[in-house]
Short mmCIF file of C-alpha atoms in Angstrom, two decimals:
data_model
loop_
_atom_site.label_atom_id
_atom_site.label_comp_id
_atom_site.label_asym_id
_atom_site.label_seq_id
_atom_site.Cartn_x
_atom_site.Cartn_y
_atom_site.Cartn_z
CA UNK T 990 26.99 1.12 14.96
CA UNK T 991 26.10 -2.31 16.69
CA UNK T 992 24.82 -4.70 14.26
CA UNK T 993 21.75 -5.61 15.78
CA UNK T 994 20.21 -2.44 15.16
CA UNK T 995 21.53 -2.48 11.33
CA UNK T 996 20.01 -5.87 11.16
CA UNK T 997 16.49 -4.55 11.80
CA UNK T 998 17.01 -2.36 9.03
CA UNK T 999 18.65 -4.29 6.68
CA UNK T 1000 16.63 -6.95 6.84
CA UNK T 1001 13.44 -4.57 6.22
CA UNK T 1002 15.54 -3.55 2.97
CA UNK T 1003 16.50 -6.37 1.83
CA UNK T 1004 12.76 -7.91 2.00
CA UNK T 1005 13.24 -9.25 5.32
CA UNK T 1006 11.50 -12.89 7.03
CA UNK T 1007 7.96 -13.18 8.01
CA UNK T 1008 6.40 -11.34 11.50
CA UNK T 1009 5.77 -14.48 13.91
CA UNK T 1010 2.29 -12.99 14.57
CA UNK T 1011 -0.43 -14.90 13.17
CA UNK T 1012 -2.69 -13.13 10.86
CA UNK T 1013 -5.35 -14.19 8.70
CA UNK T 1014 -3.37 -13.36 6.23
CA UNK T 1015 -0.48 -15.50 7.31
CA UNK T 1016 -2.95 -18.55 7.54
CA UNK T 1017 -4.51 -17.60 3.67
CA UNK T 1018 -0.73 -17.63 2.43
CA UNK T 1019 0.53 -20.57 3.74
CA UNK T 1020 -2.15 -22.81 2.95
CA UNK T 1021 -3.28 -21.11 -0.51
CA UNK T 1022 -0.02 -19.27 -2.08
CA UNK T 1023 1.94 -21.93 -3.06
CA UNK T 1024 -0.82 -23.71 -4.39
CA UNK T 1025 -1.56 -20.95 -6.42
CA UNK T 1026 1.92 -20.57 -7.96
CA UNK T 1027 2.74 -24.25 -8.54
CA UNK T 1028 -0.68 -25.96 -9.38
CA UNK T 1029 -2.63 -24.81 -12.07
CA UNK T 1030 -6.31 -25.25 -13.19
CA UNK T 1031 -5.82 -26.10 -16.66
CA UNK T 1032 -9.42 -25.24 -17.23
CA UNK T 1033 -8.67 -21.31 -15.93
CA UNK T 1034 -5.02 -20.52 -16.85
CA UNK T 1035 -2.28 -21.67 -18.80
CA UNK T 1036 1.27 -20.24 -18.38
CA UNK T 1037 2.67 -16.95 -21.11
CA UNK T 1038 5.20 -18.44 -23.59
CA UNK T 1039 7.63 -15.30 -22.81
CA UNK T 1040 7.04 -14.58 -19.25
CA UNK T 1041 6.56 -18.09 -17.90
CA UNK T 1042 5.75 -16.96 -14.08
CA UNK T 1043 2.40 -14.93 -15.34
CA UNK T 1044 -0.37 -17.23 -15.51
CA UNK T 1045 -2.81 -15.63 -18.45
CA UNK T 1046 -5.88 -16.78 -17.27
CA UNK T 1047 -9.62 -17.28 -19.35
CA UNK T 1048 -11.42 -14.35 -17.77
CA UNK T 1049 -14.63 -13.82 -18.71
CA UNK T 1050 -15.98 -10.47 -20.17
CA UNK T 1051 -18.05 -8.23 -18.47
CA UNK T 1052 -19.08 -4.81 -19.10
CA UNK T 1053 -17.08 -2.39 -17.04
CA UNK T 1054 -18.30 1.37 -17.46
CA UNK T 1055 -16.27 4.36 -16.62
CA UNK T 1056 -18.22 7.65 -15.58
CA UNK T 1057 -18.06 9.77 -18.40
CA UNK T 1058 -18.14 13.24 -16.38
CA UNK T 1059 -14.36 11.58 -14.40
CA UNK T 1060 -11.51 13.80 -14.81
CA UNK T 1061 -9.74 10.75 -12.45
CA UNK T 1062 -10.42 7.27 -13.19
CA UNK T 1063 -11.42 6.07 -9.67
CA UNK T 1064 -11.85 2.85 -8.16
CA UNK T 1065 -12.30 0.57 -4.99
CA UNK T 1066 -11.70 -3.23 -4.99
CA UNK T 1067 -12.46 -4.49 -1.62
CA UNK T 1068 -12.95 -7.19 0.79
CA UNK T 1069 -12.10 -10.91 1.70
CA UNK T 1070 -11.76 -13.60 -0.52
CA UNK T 1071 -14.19 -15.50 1.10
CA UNK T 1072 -16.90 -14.57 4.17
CA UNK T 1073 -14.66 -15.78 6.93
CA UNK T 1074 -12.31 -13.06 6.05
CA UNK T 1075 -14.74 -10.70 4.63
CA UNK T 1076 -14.26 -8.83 7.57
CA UNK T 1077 -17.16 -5.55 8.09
CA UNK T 1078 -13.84 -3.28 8.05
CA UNK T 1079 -13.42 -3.88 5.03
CA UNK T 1080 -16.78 -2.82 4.05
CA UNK T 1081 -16.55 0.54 6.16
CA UNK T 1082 -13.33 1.08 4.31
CA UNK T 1083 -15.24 1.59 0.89
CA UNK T 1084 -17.29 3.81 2.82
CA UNK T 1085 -15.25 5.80 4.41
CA UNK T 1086 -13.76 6.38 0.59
CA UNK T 1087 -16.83 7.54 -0.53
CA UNK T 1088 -16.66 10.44 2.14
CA UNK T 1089 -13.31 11.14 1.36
CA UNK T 1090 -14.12 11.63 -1.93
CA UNK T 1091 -17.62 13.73 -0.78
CA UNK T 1092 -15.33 16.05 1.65
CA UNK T 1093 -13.03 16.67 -1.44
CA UNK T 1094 -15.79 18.05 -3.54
CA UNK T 1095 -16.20 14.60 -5.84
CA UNK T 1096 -19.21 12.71 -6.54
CA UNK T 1097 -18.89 9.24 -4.72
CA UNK T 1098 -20.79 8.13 -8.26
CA UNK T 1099 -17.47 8.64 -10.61
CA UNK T 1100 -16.09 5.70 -8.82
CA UNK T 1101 -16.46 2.63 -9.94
CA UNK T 1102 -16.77 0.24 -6.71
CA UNK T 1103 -16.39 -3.48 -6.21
CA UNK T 1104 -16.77 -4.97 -3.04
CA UNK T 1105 -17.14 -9.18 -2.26
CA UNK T 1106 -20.02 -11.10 -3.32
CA UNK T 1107 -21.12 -7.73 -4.68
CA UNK T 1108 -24.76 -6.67 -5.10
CA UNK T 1109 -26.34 -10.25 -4.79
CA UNK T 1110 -27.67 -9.63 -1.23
CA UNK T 1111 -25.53 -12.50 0.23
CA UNK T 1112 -24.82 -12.30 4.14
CA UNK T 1113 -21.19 -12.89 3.40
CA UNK T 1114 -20.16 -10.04 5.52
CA UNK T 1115 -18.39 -11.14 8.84
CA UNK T 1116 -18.55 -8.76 12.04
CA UNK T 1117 -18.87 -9.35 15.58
CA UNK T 1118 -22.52 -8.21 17.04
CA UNK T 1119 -22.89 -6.92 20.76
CA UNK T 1120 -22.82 -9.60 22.62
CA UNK T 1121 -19.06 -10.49 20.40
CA UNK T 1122 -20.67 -12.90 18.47
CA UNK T 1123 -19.64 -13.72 14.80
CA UNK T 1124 -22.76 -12.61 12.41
CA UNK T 1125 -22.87 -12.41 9.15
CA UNK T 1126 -24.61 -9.69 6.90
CA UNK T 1127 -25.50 -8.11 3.37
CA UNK T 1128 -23.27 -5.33 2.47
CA UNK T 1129 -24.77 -1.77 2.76
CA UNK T 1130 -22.41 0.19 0.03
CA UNK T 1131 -24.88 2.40 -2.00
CA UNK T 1132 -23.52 3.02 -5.82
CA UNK T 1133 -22.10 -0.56 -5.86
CA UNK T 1134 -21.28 -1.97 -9.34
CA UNK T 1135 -20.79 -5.53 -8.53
CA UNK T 1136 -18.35 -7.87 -7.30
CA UNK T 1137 -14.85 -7.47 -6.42
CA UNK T 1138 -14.30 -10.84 -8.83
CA UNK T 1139 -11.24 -10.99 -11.09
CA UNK T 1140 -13.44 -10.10 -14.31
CA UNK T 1141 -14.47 -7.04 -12.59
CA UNK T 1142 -11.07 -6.17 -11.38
CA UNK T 1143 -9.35 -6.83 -14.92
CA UNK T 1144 -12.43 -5.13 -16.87
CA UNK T 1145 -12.01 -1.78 -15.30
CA UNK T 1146 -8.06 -1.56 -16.00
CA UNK T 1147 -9.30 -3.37 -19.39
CA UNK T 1148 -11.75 -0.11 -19.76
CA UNK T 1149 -9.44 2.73 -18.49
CA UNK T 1150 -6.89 1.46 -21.38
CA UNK T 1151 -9.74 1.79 -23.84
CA UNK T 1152 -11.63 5.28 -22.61
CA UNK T 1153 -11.96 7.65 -25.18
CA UNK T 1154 -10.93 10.25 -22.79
CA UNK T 1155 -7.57 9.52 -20.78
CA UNK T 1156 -7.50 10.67 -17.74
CA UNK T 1157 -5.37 9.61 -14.37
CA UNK T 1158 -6.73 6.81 -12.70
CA UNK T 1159 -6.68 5.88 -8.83
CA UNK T 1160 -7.22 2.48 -7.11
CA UNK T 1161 -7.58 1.28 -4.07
CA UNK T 1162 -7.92 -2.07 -2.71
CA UNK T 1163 -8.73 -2.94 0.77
CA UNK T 1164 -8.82 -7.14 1.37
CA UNK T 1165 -6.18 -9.15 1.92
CA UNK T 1166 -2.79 -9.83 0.39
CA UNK T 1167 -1.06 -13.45 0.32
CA UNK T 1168 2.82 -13.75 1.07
CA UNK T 1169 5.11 -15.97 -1.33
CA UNK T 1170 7.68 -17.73 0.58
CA UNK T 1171 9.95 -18.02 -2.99
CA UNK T 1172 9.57 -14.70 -4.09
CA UNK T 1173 9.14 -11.35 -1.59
CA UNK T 1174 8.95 -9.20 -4.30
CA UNK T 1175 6.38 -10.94 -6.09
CA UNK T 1176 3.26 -11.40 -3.24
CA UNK T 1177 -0.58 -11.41 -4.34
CA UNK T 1178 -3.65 -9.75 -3.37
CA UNK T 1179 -6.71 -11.36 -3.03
CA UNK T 1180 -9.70 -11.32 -4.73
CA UNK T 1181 -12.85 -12.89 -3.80
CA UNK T 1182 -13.52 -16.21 -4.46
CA UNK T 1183 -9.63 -16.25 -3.80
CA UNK T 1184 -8.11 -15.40 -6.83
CA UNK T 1185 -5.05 -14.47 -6.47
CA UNK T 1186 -3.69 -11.70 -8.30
CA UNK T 1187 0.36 -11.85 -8.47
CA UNK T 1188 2.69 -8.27 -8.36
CA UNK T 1189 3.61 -9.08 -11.94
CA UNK T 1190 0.09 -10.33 -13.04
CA UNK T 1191 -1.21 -7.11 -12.05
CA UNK T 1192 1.63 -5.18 -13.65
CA UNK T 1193 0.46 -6.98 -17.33
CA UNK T 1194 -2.88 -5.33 -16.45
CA UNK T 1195 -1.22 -2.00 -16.79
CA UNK T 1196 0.88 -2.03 -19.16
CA UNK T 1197 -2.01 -1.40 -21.92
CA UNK T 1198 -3.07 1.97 -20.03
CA UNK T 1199 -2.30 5.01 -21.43
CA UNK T 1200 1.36 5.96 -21.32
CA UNK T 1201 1.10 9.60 -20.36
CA UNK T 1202 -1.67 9.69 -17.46
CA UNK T 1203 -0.35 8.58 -14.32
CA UNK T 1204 -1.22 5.26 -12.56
CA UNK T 1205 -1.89 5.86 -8.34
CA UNK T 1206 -2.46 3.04 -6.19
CA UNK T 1207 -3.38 2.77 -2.48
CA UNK T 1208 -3.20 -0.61 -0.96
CA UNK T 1209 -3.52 -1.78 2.91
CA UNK T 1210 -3.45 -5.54 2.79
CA UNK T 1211 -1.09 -7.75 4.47
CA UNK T 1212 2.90 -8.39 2.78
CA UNK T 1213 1.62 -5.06 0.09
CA UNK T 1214 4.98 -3.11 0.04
CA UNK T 1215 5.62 -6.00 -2.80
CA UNK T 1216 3.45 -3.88 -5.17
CA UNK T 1217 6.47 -0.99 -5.45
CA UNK T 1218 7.40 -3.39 -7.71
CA UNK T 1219 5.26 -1.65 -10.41
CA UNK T 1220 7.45 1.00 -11.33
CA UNK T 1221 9.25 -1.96 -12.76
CA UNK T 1222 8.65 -3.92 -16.53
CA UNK T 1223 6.68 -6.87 -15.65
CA UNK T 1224 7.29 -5.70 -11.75
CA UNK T 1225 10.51 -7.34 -11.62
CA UNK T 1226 12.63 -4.59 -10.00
CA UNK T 1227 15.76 -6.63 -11.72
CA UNK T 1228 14.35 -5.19 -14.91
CA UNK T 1229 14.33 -1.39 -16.00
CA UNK T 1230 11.45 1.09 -14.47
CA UNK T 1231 8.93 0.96 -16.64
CA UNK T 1232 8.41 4.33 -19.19
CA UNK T 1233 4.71 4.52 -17.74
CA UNK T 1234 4.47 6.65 -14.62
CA UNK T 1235 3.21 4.48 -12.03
CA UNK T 1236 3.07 4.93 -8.21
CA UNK T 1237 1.81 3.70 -5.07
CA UNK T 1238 1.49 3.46 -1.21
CA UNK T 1239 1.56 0.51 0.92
CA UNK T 1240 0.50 -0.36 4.67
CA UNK T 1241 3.82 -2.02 4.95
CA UNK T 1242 6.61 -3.80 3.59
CA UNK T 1243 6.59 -7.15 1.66
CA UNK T 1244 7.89 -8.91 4.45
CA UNK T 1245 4.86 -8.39 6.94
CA UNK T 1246 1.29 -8.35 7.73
CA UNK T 1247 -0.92 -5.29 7.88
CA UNK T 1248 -3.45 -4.29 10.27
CA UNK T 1249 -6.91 -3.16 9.61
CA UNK T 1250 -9.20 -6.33 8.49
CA UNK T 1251 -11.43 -6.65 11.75
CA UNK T 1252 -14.53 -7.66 12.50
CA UNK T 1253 -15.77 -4.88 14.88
CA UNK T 1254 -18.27 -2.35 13.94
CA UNK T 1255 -17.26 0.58 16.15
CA UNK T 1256 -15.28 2.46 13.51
CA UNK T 1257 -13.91 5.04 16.75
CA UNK T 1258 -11.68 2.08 17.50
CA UNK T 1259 -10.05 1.74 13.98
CA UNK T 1260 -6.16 2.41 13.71
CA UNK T 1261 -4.83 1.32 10.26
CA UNK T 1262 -3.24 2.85 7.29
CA UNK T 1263 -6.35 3.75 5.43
CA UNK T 1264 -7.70 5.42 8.13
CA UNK T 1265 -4.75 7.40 8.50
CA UNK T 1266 -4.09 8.05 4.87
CA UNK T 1267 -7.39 9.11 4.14
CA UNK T 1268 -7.49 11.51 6.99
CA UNK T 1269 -4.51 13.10 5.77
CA UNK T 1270 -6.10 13.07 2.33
CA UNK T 1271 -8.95 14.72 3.43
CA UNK T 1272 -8.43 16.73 6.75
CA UNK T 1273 -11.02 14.41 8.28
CA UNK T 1274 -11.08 10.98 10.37
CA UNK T 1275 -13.03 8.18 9.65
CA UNK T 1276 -15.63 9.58 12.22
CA UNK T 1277 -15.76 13.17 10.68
CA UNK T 1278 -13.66 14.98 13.40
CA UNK T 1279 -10.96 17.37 11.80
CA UNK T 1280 -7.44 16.30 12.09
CA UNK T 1281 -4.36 18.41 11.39
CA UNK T 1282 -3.92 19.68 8.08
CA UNK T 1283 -1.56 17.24 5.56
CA UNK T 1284 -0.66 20.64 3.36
CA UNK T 1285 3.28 20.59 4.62
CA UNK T 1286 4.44 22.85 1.72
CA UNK T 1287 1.65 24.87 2.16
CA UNK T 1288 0.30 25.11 -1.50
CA UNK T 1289 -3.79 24.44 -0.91
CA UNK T 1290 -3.49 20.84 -1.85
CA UNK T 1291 -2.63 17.81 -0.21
CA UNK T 1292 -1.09 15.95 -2.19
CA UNK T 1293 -1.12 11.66 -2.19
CA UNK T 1294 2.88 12.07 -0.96
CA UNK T 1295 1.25 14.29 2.33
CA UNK T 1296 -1.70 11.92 2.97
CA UNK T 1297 1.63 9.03 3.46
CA UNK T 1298 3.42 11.25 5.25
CA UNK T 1299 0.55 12.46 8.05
CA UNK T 1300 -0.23 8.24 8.15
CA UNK T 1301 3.05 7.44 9.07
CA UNK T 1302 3.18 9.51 12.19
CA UNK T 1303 -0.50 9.08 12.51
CA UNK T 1304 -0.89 4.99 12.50
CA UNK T 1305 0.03 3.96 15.81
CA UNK T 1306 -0.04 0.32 14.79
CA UNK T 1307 3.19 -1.91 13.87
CA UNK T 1308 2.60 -1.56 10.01
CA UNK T 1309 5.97 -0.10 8.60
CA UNK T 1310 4.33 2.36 5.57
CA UNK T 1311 6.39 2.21 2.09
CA UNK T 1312 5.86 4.55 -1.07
CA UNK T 1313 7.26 3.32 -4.81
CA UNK T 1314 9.77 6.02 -4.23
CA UNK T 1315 10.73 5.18 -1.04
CA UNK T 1316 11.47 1.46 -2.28
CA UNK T 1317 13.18 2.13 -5.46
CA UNK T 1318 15.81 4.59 -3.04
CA UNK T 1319 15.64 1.91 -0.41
CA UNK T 1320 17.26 -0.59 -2.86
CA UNK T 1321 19.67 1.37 -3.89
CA UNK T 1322 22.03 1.67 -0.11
CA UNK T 1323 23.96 -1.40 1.10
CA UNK T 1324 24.91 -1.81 4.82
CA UNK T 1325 27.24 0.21 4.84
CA UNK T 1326 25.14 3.31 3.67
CA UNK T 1327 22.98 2.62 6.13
CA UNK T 1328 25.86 2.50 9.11
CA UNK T 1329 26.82 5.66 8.16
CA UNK T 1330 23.05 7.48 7.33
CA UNK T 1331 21.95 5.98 11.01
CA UNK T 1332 25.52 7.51 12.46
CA UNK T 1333 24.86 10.88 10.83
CA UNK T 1334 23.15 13.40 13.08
CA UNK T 1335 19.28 13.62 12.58
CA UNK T 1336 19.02 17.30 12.37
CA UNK T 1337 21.83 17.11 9.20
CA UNK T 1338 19.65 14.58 7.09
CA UNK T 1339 16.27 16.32 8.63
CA UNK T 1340 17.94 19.93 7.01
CA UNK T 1341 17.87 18.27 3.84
CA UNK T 1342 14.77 16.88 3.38
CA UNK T 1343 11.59 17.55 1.70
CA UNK T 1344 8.51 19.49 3.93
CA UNK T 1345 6.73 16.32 4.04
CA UNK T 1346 9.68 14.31 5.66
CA UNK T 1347 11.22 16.80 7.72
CA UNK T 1348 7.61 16.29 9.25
CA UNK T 1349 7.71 12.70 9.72
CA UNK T 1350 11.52 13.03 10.96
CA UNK T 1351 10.69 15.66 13.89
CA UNK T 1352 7.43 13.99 15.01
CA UNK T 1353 8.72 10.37 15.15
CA UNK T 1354 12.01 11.83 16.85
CA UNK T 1355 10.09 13.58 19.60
CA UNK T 1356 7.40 10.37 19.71
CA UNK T 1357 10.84 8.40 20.90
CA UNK T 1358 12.39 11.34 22.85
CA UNK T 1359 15.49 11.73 20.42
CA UNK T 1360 17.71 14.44 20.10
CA UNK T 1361 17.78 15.67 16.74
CA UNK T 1362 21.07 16.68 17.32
CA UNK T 1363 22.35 13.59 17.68
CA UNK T 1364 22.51 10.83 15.34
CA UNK T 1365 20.10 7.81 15.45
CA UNK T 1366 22.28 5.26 16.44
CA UNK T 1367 23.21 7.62 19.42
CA UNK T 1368 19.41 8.26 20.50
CA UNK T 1369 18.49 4.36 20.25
CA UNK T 1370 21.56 2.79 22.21
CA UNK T 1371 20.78 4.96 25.36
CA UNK T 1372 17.54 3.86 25.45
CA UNK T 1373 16.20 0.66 26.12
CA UNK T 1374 15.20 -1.59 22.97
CA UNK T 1375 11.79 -1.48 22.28
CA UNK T 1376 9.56 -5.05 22.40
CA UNK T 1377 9.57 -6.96 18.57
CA UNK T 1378 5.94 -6.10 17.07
CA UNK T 1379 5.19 -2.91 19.21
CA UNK T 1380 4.02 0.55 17.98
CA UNK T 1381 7.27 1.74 19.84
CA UNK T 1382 8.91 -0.40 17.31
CA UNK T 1383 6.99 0.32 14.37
CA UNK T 1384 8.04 4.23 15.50
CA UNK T 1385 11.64 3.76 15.28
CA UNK T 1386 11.35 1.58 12.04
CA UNK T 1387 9.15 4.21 10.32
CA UNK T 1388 12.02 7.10 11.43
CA UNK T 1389 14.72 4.63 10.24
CA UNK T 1390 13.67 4.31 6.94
CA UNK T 1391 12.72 7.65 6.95
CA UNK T 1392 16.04 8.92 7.42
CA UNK T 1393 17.33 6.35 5.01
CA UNK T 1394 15.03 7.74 2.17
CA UNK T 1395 16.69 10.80 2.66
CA UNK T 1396 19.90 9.97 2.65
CA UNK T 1397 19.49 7.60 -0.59
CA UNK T 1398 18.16 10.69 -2.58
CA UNK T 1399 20.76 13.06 -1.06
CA UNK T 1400 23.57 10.51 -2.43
CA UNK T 1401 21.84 9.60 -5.51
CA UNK T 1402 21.66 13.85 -6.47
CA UNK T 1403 25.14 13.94 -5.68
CA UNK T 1404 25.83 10.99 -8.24
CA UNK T 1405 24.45 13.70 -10.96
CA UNK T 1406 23.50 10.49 -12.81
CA UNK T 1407 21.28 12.13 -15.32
CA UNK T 1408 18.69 8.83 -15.90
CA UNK T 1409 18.59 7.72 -12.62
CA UNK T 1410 17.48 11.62 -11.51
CA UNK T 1411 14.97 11.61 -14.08
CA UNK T 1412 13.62 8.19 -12.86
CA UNK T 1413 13.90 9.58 -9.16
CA UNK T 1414 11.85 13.14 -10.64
CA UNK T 1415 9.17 11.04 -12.20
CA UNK T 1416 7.94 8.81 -9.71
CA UNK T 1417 8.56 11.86 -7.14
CA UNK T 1418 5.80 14.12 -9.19
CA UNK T 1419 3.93 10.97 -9.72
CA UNK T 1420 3.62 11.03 -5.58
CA UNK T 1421 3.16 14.40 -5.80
CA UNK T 1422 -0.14 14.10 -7.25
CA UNK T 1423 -3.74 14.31 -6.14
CA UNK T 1424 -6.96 13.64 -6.76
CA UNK T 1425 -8.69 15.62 -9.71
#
């Protein structure tokens, strides 16, 4: 196999360099992240005595309350850290949860939501009016509970750990994410009045919820595939998997920006990962027309594992999707595995894969016009390359690492390594959930 192709790939698993397009998000991390990591407020944060890189900050209290009648813990932490990248998609976002959760037969109410400036009636909403105009407005998010601040944020994983009744919890955040340039696998997201909020900050927020209910998260900011890392203790994926279940799914990879933070209002024209992994989720699109059903093993539910599945054939945007699952396997194959997974005939790793990815495999391989009957490496080399930063692209990425999660698990099974099956089995029923 030629080694420019294996480069793409390898570089995508190894946490590969940053996308030349320039994204808001690009701008936010190279002008804030650094800061962030190397000078501290000694008024806000001093550094832990054992785990020197997590800042423990002085975050105020604030009551946090969970809906008692919940059997799922949900909630939304959205927006920009500021109004000039408060963008109104992120605000339809939170929305278009709501519905989700309305079409699924739950009461938008048993979320808790957090979104900007909050409920103060501030115009810090950016969007671009008829005439393409930047305006700014309040936001219009009924059943908000405040700000998407850090003492918000840290209160409601603060109150989940504390809940007399333990149940699952979900979160999603929709804002922006910051890249570090010395560590991939520890990026940021982005709260507002830009606090940052590191991989292994966040992870310290979990750690006190309870061990036995699982831990979903949904994230579509820019550089998010970095938050797979909370599988891990103290998200350091040198360190063991941590013996809480946790699991999530990302817009894309650490290495790269998302799509999905714009100003325009027309929500028709919205292609993103939470549009497509709510639509999945729910059987409906972000403008109530039906879509085709996520339920790939055909048992009545669609579970969170589907929802990824439908939005990676769905997006048709240059985000590159990534589970937990998918990363922890991802780590795990060298070049070499990868050479010889991309040389193996598509309809040999396609017969061994789960519903959900034998559906992802056949509809990117027909998107690109492959022959599942021959190998990848065959299909792409007699075709022409496709253009850096492309859908087309973004297609052939998605199928690569599709066909390298299969192959990881297929090898790792036939290892018969009892722990690392029973880590593989946990996080795999952890994706395997759904809302409840």
């Amino acid at each position: 196999m030629k080694r420019l192709e294996l480069s793409l790939l390898s570089t995508l698993l190894s946490i590969g360099a940053l996308a030349l397009t320039l994204t808001s998000c690009q701008w936010i991390s190279r002008h804030r992240f650094s800061e962030f990591f190397h000078t501290f407020n000694d008024d806000l944060m001093v550094f832990a005595s054992e785990r020197n890189d997590i800042p423990i900050r002085d975050i105020p209290f604030t009551e946090v309350e969970l809906s008692a009648d919940a059997n799922t813990h949900f909630a939304v932490v959205a927006g920009g850290g500021a109004p000039s990248y408060n963008e109104i998609a992120l605000e339809k976002n939170v929305l278009y949860f709501q519905r989700s959760l309305t079409k699924l037969g739950f009461s938008p109410k048993l979320a808790n939501l957090f979104f900007a400036s909050g409920n103060d009636e501030a115009e810090t909403i950016r969007y671009l009016d008829e005439n393409n105009e930047e305006q700014f407005k309040a936001t219009e998010i009924p059943n908000l509970d405040g700000a998407a601040n850090i003492a918000n944020t840290y209160h409601w994983f603060r109150a989940v750990a504390e809940a007399d009744k333990p149940c699952p919890s979900f979160f999603y955040f929709t804002g922006h994410g910051a890249y570090n340039p010395n560590d991939e696998d520890n990026n940021a997201l982005i709260l507002w009045e830009e606090a940052f909020v590191s991989v292994r900050e966040f992870v310290s927020w979990l750690d006190p919820l309870p061990a036995d209910q699982p831990f979903v998260t949904m994230m579509a900011q820019c550089y998010s595939g970095s938050f797979a890392n909370i599988i891990y203790e103290n998200g350091d994926p040198n360190q063991p998997v941590a013996l809480q279940t946790r699991c999530g799914f990302l817009a894309t990879v650490p290495s790269r920006p998302s799509v999905g933070c714009a100003p325009a209002v027309n929500e028709a024209d919205y292609k993103d990962y939470s549009s497509s992994f709510f639509a999945g989720l729910t059987g409906r699109d972000r403008i109530s027309n039906p879509v085709t059903s996520a339920d790939y093993n055909k048992d009545g539910i669609i579970s969170y594992a589907e929802a990824h599945a439908f939005a990676k054939v769905d997006e048709e945007t240059t985000d590159w999707p990534i589970s937990t699952v998918e990363a922890w396997l991802q780590r795990q194959l060298d070049e070499s595995d990868i050479d010889e997974i991309l040389s193996t005939p598509i309809a040999e790793i396609n017969s061994a894969a789960r519903l959900e990815q034998q559906y992802v495999i056949t509809s990117l391989a027909n998107k690109l016009d492959f022959d599942l009957r021959r190998a990848y490496a065959d299909n792409r080399f007699s075709q022409e390359a496709p253009e850096p930063n492309t859908v087309e692209e973004a297609y052939h990425v998605r199928l690569q690492m599709e066909l390298a999660n299969v192959g990881a698990e297929n090898r790792l099974r036939a290892l018969q390594d009892a722990e690392q099956i029973a880590i593989l089995e946990k996080i795999l029923n952890c994706e395997a959930g759904a809302w409840q």
